[in-house]
Every structure is written in C-alpha cells, then in structure tokens.
Coordinates of C-alpha atoms and ligand atoms in Angstrom, one line a residue:
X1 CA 12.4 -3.4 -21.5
X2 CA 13.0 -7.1 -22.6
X3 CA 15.2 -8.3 -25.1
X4 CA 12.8 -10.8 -27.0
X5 CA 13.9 -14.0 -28.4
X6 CA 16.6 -16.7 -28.0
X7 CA 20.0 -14.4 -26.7
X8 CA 18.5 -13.0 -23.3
X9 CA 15.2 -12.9 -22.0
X10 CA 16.4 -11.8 -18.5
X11 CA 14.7 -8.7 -17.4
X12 CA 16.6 -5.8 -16.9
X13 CA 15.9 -4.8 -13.4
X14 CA 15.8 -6.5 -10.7
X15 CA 13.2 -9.4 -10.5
X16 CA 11.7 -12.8 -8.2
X17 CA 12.4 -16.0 -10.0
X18 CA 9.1 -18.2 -8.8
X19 CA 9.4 -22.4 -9.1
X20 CA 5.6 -22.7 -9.2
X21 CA 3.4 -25.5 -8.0
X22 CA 5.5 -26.0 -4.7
X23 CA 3.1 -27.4 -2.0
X24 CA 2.9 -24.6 0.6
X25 CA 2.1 -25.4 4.3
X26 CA 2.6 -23.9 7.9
X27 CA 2.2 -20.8 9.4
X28 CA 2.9 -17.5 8.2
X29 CA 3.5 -14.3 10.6
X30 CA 1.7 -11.1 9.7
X31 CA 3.5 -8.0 9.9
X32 CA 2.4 -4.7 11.2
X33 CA -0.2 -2.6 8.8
X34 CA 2.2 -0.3 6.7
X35 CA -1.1 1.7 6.0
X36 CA -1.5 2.5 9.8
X37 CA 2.1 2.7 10.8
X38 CA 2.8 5.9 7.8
X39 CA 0.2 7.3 9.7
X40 CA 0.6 7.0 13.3
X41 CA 3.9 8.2 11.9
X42 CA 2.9 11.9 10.6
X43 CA 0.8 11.6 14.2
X44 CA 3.9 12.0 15.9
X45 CA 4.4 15.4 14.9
X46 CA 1.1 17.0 16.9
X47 CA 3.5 16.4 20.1
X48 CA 6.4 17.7 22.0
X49 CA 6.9 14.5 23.6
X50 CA 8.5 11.1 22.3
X51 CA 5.9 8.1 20.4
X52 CA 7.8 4.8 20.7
X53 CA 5.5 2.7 18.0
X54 CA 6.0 -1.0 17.8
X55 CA 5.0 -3.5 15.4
X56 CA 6.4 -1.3 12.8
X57 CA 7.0 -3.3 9.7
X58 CA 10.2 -2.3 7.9
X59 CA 9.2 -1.6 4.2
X60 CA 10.5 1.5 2.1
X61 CA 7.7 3.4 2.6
X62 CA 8.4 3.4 5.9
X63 CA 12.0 4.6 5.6
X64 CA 11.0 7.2 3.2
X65 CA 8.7 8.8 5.9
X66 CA 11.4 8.4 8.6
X67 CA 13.3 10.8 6.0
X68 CA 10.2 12.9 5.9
X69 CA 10.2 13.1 9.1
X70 CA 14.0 13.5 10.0
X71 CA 14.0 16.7 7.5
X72 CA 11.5 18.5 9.5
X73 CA 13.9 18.1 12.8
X74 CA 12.2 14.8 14.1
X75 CA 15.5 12.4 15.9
X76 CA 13.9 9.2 15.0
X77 CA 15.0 6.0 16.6
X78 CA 14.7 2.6 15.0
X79 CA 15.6 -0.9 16.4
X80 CA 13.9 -3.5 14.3
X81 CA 10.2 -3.0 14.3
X82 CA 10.6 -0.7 16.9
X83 CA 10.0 3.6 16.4
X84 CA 11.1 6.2 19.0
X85 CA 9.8 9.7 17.6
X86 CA 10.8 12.6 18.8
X87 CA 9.7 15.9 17.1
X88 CA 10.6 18.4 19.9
X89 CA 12.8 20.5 18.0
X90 CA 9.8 21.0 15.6
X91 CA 9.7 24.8 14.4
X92 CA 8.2 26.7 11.9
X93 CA 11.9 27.9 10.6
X94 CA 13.2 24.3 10.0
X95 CA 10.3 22.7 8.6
X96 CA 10.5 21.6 4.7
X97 CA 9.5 18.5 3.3
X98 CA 11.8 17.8 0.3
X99 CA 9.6 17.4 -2.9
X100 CA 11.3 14.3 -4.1
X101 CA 10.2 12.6 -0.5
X102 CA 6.7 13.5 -0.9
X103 CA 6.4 12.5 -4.4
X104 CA 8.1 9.2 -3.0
X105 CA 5.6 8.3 -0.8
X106 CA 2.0 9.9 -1.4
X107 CA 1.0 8.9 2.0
X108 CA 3.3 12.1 3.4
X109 CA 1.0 14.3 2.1
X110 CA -1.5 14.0 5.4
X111 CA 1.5 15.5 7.3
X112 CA 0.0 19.0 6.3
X113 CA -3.0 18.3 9.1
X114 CA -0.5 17.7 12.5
X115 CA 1.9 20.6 10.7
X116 CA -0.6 23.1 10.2
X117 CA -2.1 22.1 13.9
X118 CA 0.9 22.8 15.7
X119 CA 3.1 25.0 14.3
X120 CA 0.2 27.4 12.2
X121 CA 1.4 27.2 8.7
X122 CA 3.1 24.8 6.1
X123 CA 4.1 24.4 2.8
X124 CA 4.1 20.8 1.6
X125 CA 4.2 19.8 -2.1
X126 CA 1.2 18.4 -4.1
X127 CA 1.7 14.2 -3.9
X128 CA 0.7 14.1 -7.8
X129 CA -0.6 10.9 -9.2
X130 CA 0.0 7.7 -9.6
X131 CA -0.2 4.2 -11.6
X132 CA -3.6 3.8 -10.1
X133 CA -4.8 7.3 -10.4
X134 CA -4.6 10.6 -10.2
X135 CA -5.0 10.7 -6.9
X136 CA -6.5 14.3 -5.8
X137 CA -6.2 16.1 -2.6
X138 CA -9.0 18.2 -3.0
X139 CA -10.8 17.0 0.2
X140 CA -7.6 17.1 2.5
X141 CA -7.8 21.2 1.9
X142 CA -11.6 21.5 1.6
X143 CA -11.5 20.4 5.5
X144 CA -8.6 22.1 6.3
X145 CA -9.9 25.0 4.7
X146 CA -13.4 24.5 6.9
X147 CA -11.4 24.4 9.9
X148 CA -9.8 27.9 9.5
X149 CA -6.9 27.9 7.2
X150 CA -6.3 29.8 4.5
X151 CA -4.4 27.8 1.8
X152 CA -3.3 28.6 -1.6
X153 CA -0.6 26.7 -4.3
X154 CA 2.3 27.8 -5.5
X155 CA 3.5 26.1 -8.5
X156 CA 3.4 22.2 -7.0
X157 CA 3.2 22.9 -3.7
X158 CA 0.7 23.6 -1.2
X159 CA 0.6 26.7 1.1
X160 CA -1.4 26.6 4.1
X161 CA -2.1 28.9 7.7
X162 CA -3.9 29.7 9.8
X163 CA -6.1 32.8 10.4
X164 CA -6.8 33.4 14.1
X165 CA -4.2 35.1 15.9
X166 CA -3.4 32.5 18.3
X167 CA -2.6 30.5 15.6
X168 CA -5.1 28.0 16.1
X169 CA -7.6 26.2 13.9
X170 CA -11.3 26.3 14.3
X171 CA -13.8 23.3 15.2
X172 CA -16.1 22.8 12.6
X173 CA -18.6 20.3 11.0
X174 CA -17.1 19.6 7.9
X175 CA -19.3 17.0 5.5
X176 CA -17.0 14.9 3.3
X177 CA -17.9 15.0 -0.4
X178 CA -16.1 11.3 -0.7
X179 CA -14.9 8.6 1.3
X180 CA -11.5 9.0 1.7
X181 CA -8.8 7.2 4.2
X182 CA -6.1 10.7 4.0
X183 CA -9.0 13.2 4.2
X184 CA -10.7 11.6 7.3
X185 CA -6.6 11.7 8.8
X186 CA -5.6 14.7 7.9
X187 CA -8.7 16.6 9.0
X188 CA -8.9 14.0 12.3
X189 CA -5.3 15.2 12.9
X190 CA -5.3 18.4 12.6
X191 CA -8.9 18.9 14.7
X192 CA -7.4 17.4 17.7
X193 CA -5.3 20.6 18.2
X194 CA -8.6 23.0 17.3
X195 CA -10.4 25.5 19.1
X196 CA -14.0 23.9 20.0
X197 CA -15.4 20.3 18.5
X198 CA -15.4 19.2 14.8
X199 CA -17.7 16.5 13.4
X200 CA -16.5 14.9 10.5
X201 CA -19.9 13.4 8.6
X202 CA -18.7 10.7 6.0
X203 CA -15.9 9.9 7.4
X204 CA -13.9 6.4 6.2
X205 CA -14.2 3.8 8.5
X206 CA -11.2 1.3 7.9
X207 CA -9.1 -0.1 11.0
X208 CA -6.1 2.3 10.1
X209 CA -8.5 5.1 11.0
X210 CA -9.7 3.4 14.3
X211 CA -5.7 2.7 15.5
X212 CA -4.9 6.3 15.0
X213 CA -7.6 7.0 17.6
X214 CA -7.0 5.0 19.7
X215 CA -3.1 6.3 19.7
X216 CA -4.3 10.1 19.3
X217 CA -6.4 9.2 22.4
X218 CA -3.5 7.7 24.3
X219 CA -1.8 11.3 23.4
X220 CA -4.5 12.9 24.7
X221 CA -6.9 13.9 22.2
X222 CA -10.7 13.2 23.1
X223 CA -11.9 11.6 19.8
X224 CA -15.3 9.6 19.5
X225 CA -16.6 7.7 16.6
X226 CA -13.6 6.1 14.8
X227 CA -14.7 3.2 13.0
X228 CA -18.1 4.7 11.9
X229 CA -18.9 7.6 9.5
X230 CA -19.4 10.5 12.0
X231 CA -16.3 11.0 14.1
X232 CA -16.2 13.8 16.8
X233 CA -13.1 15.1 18.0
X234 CA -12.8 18.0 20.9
X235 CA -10.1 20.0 20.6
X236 CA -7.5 20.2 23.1
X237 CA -4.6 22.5 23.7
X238 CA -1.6 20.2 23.3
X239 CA -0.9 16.2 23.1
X240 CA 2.0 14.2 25.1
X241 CA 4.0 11.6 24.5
X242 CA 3.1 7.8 24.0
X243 CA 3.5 4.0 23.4
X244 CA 1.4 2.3 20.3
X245 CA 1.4 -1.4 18.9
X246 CA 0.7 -1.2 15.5
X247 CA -2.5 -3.5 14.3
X248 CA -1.5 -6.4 11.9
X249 CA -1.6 -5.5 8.1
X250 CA -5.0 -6.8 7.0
X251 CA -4.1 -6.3 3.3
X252 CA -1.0 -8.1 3.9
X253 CA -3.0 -11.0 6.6
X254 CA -5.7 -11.1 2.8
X255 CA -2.5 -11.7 0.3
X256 CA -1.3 -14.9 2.4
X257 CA -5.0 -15.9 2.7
X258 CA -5.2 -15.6 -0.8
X259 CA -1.9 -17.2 -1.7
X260 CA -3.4 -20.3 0.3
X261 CA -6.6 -20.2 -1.9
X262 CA -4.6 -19.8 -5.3
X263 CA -2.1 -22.8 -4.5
X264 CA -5.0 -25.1 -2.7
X265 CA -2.6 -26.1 0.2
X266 CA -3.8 -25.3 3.8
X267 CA -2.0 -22.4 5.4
X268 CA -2.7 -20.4 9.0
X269 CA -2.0 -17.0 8.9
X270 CA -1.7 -15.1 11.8
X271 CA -1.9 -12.3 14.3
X272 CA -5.1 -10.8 12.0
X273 CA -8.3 -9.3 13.8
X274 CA -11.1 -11.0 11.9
X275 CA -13.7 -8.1 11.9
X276 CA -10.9 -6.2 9.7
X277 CA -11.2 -9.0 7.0
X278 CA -14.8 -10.0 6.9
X279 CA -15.6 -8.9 3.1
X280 CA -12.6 -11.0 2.4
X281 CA -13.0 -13.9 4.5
X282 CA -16.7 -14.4 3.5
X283 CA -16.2 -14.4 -0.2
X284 CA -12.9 -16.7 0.0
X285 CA -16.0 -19.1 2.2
X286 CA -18.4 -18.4 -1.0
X287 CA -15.4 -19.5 -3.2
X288 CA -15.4 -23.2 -0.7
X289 CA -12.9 -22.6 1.4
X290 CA -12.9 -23.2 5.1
X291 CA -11.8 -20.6 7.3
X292 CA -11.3 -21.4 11.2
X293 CA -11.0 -19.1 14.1
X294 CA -6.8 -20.3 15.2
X295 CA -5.4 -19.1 18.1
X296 CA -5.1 -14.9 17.3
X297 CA -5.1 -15.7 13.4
X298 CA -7.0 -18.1 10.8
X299 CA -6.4 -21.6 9.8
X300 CA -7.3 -21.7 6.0
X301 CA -8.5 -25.1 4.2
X302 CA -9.1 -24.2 0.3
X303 CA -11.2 -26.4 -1.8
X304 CA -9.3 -28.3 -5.1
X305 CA -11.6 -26.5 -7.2
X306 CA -11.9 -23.1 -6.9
X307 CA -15.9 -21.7 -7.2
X308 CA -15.9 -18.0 -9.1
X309 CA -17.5 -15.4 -7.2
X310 CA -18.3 -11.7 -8.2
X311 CA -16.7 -8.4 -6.6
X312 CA -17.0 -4.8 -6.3
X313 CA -14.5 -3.0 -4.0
X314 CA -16.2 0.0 -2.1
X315 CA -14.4 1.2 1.1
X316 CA -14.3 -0.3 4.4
X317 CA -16.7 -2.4 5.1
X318 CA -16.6 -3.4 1.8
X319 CA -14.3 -5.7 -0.2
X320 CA -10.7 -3.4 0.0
X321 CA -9.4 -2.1 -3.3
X322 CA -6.0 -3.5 -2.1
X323 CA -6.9 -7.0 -2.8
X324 CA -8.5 -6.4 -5.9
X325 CA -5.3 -7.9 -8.1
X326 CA -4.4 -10.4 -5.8
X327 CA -8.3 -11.7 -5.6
X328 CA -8.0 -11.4 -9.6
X329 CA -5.3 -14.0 -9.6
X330 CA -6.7 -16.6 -7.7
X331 CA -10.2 -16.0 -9.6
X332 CA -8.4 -16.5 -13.4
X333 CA -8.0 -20.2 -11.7
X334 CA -11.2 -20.5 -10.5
X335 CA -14.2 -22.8 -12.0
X336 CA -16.5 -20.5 -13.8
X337 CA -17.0 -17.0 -14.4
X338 CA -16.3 -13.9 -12.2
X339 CA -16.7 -10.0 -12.6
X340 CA -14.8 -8.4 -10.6
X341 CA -15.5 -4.2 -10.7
X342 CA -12.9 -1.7 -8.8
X343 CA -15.5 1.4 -7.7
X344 CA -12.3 3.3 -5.8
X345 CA -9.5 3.7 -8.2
X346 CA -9.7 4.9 -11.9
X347 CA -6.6 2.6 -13.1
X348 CA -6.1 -0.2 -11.1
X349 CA -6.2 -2.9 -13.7
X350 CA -2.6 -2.7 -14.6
X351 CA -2.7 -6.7 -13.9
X352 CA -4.9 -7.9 -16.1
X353 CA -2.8 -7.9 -19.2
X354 CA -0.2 -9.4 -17.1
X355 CA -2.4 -12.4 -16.1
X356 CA -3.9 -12.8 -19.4
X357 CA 0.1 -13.6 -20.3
X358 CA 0.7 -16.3 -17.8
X359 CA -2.6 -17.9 -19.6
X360 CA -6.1 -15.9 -18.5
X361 CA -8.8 -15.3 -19.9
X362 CA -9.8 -12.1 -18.8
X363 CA -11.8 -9.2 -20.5
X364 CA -11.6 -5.4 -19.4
X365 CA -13.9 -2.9 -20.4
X366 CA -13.4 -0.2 -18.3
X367 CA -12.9 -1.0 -14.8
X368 CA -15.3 -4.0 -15.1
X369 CA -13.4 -7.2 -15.7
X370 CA -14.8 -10.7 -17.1
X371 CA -12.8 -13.6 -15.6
X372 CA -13.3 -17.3 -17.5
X373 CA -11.2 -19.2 -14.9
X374 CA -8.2 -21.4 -16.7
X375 CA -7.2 -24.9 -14.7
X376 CA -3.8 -23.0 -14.3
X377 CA -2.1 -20.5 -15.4
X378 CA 1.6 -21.0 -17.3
X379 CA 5.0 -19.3 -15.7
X380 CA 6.4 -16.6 -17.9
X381 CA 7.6 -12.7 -17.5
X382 CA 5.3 -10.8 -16.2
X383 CA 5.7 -6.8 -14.1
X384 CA 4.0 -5.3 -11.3
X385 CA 2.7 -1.9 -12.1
X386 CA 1.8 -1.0 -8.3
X387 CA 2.2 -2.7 -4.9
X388 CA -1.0 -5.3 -4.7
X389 CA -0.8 -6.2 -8.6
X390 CA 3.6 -6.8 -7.6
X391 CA 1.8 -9.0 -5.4
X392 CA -0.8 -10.6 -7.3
X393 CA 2.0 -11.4 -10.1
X394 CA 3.5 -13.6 -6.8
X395 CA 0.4 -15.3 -6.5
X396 CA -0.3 -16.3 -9.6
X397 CA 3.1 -17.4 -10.4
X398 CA 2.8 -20.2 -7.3
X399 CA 0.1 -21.7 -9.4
X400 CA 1.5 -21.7 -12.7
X401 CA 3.4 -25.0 -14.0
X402 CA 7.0 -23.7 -14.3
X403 CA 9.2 -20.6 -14.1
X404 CA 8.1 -17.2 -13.4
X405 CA 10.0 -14.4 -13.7
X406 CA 8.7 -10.8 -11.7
X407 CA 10.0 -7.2 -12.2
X408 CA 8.3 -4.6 -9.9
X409 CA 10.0 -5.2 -6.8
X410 CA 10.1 -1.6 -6.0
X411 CA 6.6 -1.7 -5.7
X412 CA 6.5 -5.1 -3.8
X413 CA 9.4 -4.0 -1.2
X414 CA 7.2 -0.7 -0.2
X415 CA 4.3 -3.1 1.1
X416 CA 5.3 -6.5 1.7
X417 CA 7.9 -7.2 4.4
X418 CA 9.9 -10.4 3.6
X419 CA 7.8 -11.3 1.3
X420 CA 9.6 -14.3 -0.5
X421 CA 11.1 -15.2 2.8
X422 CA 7.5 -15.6 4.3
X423 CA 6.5 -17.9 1.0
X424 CA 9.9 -19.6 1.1
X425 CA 9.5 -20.8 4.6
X426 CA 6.0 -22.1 3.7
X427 CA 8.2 -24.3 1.0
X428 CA 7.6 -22.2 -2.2
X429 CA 10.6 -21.4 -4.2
X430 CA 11.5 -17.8 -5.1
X431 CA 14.8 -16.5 -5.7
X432 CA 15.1 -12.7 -5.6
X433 CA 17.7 -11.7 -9.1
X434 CA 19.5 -9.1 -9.6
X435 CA 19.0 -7.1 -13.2
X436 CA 21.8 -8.3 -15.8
X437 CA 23.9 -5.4 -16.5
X438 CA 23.9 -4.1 -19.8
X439 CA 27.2 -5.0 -20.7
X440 CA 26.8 -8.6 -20.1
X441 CA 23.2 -8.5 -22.3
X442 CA 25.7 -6.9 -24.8
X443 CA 28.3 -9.4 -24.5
X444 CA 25.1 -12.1 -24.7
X445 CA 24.5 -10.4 -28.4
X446 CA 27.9 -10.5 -29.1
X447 CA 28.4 -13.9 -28.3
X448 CA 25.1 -15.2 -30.0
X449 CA 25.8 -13.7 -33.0
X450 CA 27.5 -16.4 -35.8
X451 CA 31.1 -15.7 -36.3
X452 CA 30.1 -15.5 -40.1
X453 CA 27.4 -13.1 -39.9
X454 CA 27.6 -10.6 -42.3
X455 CA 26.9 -8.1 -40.0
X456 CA 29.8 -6.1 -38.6
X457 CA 29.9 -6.6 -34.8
X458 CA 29.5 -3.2 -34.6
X459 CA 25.9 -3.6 -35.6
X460 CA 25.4 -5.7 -33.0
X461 CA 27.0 -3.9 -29.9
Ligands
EPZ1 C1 -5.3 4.9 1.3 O1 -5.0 5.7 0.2 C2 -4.3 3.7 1.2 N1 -3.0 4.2 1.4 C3 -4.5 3.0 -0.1 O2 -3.6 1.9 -0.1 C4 -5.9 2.5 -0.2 O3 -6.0 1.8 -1.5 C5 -6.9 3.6 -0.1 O4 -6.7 4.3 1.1 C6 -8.3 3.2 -0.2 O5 -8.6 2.3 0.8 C7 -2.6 4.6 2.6 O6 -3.3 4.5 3.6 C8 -1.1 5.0 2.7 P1 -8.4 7.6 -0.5 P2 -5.7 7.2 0.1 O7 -8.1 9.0 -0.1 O8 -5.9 7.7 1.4 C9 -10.5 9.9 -4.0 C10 -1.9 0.4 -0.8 O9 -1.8 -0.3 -1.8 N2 -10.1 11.1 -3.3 O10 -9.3 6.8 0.4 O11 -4.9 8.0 -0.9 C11 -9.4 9.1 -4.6 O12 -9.1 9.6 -5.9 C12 -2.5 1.8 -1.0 O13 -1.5 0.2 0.3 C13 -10.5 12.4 -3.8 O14 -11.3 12.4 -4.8 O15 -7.0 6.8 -0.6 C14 -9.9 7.7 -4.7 O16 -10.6 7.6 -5.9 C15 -2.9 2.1 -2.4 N3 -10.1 13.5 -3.2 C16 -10.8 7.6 -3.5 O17 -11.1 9.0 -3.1 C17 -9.3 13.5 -2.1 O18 -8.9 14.5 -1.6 C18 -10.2 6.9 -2.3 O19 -9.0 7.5 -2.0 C19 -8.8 12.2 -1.6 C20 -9.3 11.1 -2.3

C-alpha cells in the first residue's frame, strides 16, 4: 500500500532505491544455480552417508530447505557456500515436513520422491499455488504412483507408500503427460532406489536435471540420458556419501547479461556454461549485441540501439520462462516492436503493468504481450510480484532517467544472491531501504496537515 500524494510516497516495506543511468562496467561473478542446489538438496536424503555441496549460493530459499531438511533429522553444516548433509538419523518416526515450510518454498515438494524411496512412506503437504500459477503436482504422483506407491490426500497434504513388502518401489516406464523440471526429479529420485529399470519418456531436459545426475551418479545410482527426453535409471539398493560443485545459475549468468543489454554498457559475466544459455545468448545477438567466448564466462558488447526481437518461452532448449520479465524490460527499450508469449506459466505477466508505469508501452492479451519499445523508460514506484519480474523491476530501473523505488525484495532475496552488491560494484547505484514504520507515516500526516485545518487531528491520525 502507498500513501499517494505530496506527505509520503515511501513504500511501506522494505524496498531498493535505484539512481538510474549509471554507466556499468567490469566483471560480475555468477553464483551457484539456486534451481539445482534446492535439489541436489532433497537428493541428500536417498543416503546414509554425508553430501558436502559447494557452490551453494546463499538465498532464502535455500535456508528454508535447510529447515526442511533439519526437521526431518538431517544435521546440516553450512560455512559460506559450502553444505555438509547428513541425513543418517533419517526414520520413518521423525519425519514431518512442517506445512508452513513447504508452502514457503514450492521447490520442497520433490522431497516426497528420495522420502518415499528410502524410508517407504510419507506425508508431505500439497505446495499450493502461486503468483505465477497454480502450480499442480499431478505428474509428481502419476509417476510415483507408476512406480508402486499407493498415495492418497488428506485434507492438504499428501499420503504416500509403498506396496511391496520390502518396502521398495517398482521400475517402470512411466510416459510424462507434460514437461516438467519437479516431475522428471522426483520420479528420477525416487527410481534410483527401485526394484528393476525405469524409463522416464518426456522427461525435461534443463542443466539442473543433468547436475543432479551427475551427483546421483557420484552416489551411486546408474542413471543414463540426463539432458535428453528419455532418461534411464537402474535401480540400486542403496547410495553413499559424496562431494558436488554446484553449476553456475544460468537464470542468474541471463539477468546480468540482460542488465548489460538494457544499460548499453559492456559487462563480462562469468563462470556460465554457454550451452545452458544458447536460446538467450542467440536472441540478445539478434537484438546486435556481441557476445565473446571470455575466459570460463562471456564478454558482452550491446549495441546503442536496441533491435526488437520476438519470444516464446518453451522449456529447455528453448528460451527459459525465468527470463521472460527480465527480457521484457530490456525489449520496452528496444527499437521497434516485439511479442513476447510465455507457453509455461498461466500468470507470469505480473510485470507488465509495472513497466507500462516506469513509461512502456506494452499490451497484454492473455499471455501474448505487444512491446512498442520507448527510448527509456522514467524512474518511479514500481513492485515485484515473483522472483524474475523483482528482477526485471532492477533492470529496468538502471535505464530509466532518475529514481526508482522497488518493493518485492522478498521475492528478489529468494533468487538473487547480492544482488545490488553485484550491480553496485559494476558502478550502479542502489540503496537497499528499510519500510517507514507506520508511526512515522502517521507523524508525516500529522505534520503535513495546516495547523488551521479544520479538521480535528484526530481525523488525520
Ligand atoms: C522449475 O519449477 C523451476 N523451479 C522454476 O523456476 C522454472 O520456472 C520451472 O521449473 C520451469 O523451468 C525450481 O526448479 C525450484 P515445472 P517447477 O514443473 O518444477 C506444469 C524460478 O523463478 N505442471 O517444470 O515447478 C506447471 O503448471 C522458478 O526460479 C503440471 O501441469 O516447474 C507448469 O505450467 C519459477 N503438473 C509447467 O508444468 C505437474 O505435476 C512447468 O512446470 C508439474 C508441473
């Protein structure tokens, strides 16, 4: 809430003041993938034996699963971006995952596959929706259900075991109805502890899928396939311990190479693995800039005009949902038209009223939006409704002539690590603000009011 007009404007909550049009240069340091890391994560639990992760970037979402994980007996171990895991104590008797923590943090929900594989039954709630959608599970217990478990729901919660004796699931062939990134972990999880093989046909193919593999792999299991959309995995009776880097966050390596794009000032960006950001890279080239091959990262040169190119997000291979908002911002400044169309999520175009405030000109008609590209965009108050359109509200601040002010940094902290301190040390100017209390946007009433009002102060207060 915002209290219009002349006596405050300050947002209420906590919020990023942005000086825009700062020249940005340098080198910025990519953290590791959050999107990999809450996975490898909920991997932890198939073993007995410690997983020491590095590379692991420190975000809330992160710190939520940590809790997730602590409440089901895990000791977890964390020394900067370093994660010692150890779920030995794991039992059927002291396993709950506390509602509020898996409403937190959607992502927990594919801890039902490594649960259900070791210990034979859980009961997890139901992640619920979200600003971008509602978000359904239904393919997480279709597979699990193929592989031998009987599940049911209880109120908001999920019940699931298994029905052989021995406690053990069944390999399977299991055909996904949709791409999905949790179904293909939960069911890649929870087959590497199955009787027999299990094919998964349609399975998603991004990087996060391929690095918990390679680290299932490294525990033991004998998985073929990541990356493409058949993956075979051959069941195995236990997994050990292990160490795992995290891969770099290629949503997080496609926001700076974005930010460089939307400000028009040469950045590198690095570690990023190139073949995780080819949809990207290729239409930021179609937009003219240059992007160079740089030591283990990218040197980016952006044109002074911006060309406006078309996108339709689709999953991996495609162009990544996750960059949708942020690509929107840098194509409201672009020359021309664009239409940019988001095929994954049913309501991720929470941004586009918030750019058409700082100045775009952008129409919506379902989830198909018309971009007419503005020379810049003008600094105002705008909110983030998720994580990448926080972000995109970052971005198109650094291009707008004058003061931005950003609410939504809940949503920013659970993705980006250091986010303003990254763009600060590329010379871009963002304070981070804390809300003004309500008393002291009281006392700004009060003190704005003319002593001869004829309203009682009461009135005001
Ligand atoms: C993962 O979410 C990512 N989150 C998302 O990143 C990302 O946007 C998404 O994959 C797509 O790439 C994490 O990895 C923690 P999906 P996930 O299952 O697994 C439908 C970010 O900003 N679907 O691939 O939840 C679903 O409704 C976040 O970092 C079903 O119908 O996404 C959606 O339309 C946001 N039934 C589509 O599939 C199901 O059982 C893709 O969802 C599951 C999904």
């Amino acid at each position: 809430m915002r209290i219009a007009g002349s006596i405050s404007e300050e947002p209420i909550k906590p919020f990023l003041e942005v000086k825009g049009k700062n020249v940005l240069s340098g080198h910025v340091k990519v953290s590791g993938a959050k999107n990999s890391a809450l996975v490898l994560m909920a991997a932890s639990l198939l073993s007995k034996e410690s997983i020491h992760l590095s590379n692991v970037p420190e975000l809330t979402d992160i710190e939520v699963m940590s809790e997730l994980l602590t409440s089901t007996g895990a000791d977890i171990r964390r020394t900067g971006n370093q994660l010692q895991i150890s779920n030995k104590s794991l039992s059927i008797t002291n396993t709950f995952l506390p509602y509020e923590l898996v409403h937190a943090l959607r992502a927990s929900f594919v801890c039902i596959g490594p649960l259900l594989a070791r210990l034979g039954a859980v009961k997890i709630p139901l992640p619920g929706g979200c600003q971008i959608g509602s978000r359904p599970v239904d393919e997480h217990i279709q597979g699990l259900k193929e592989l031998g478990a009987y599940v049911k729901f209880e109120n908001d919660y999920v019940f699931a075991k298994t029905k052989s004796p021995d406690k053990r699931l069944i390999g399977k062939e299991i055909n996904l109805r949709c791409k999905s990134v949790g179904a293909t972990e939960t069911i890649l999880m929870a087959a590497t502890l199955a009787k027999g093989s299990t094919i998964i046909n349609g399975a998603a193919q991004e990087p996060e899928i391929q690095d918990l593999a390679n680290l299932l792999n490294k525990m033991g299991a004998k998985i073929n396939g990541a990356g493409t959309n058949q993956i075979t995995i051959k069941g195995v009776n236990s997994l050990k311990g292990c160490k795992h880097e995290v891969i770099p966050d290629r949503i997080e390596a496609g926001t700076f190479l974005i930010a460089s794009a939307i400000t028009r000032c040469p950045l590198s960006i690095s570690p990023l693995v190139q073949s995780h950001l080819k949809s990207v890279i290729s239409k930021l080239e179609e937009c003219g800039c240059s992007i160079t091959k740089e030591g283990d990262g990218v040197k980016v040169i952006p044109p002074k005009t911006i060309k406006a190119v078309n996108i339709t997000t689709s999953p991996f291979p495609g162009f990544p949902t996750d960059l949708q908002a942020p690509f929107m911002a840098l194509m409201s400044t672009a020359e021309g038209t664009s239409i940019i169309r988001e095929t994954v999520f049913e309501k991720r175009m929470q941004h586009v009223g918030e750019l058409n405030k700082m100045g775009g000109k952008i129409d919506l008609c379902q989830n198909k939006a018309v971009i007419n590209g503005v020379a810049e965009l003008r600094a105002t108050y705008v909110a983030g409704g998720d994580l990448r359109s926080s972000a995109a509200m970052v971005l198109a601040s650094l291009n707008a002539k004058g003061t931005s002010k950003i609410q939504g940094l809940d949503h920013l902290d659970r993705g980006y690590e250091n986010f303003e301190q990254k763009l600060n040390d590329l010379g871009a100017n963002i304070s981070r603000k804390e809300a003004l209390n309500e008393k002291k946007i009281i006392n700004q009433i009060k003190e704005s009011v003319p002593k001869h009002n004829f309203y009682s102060r009461a009135e005001v207060a």
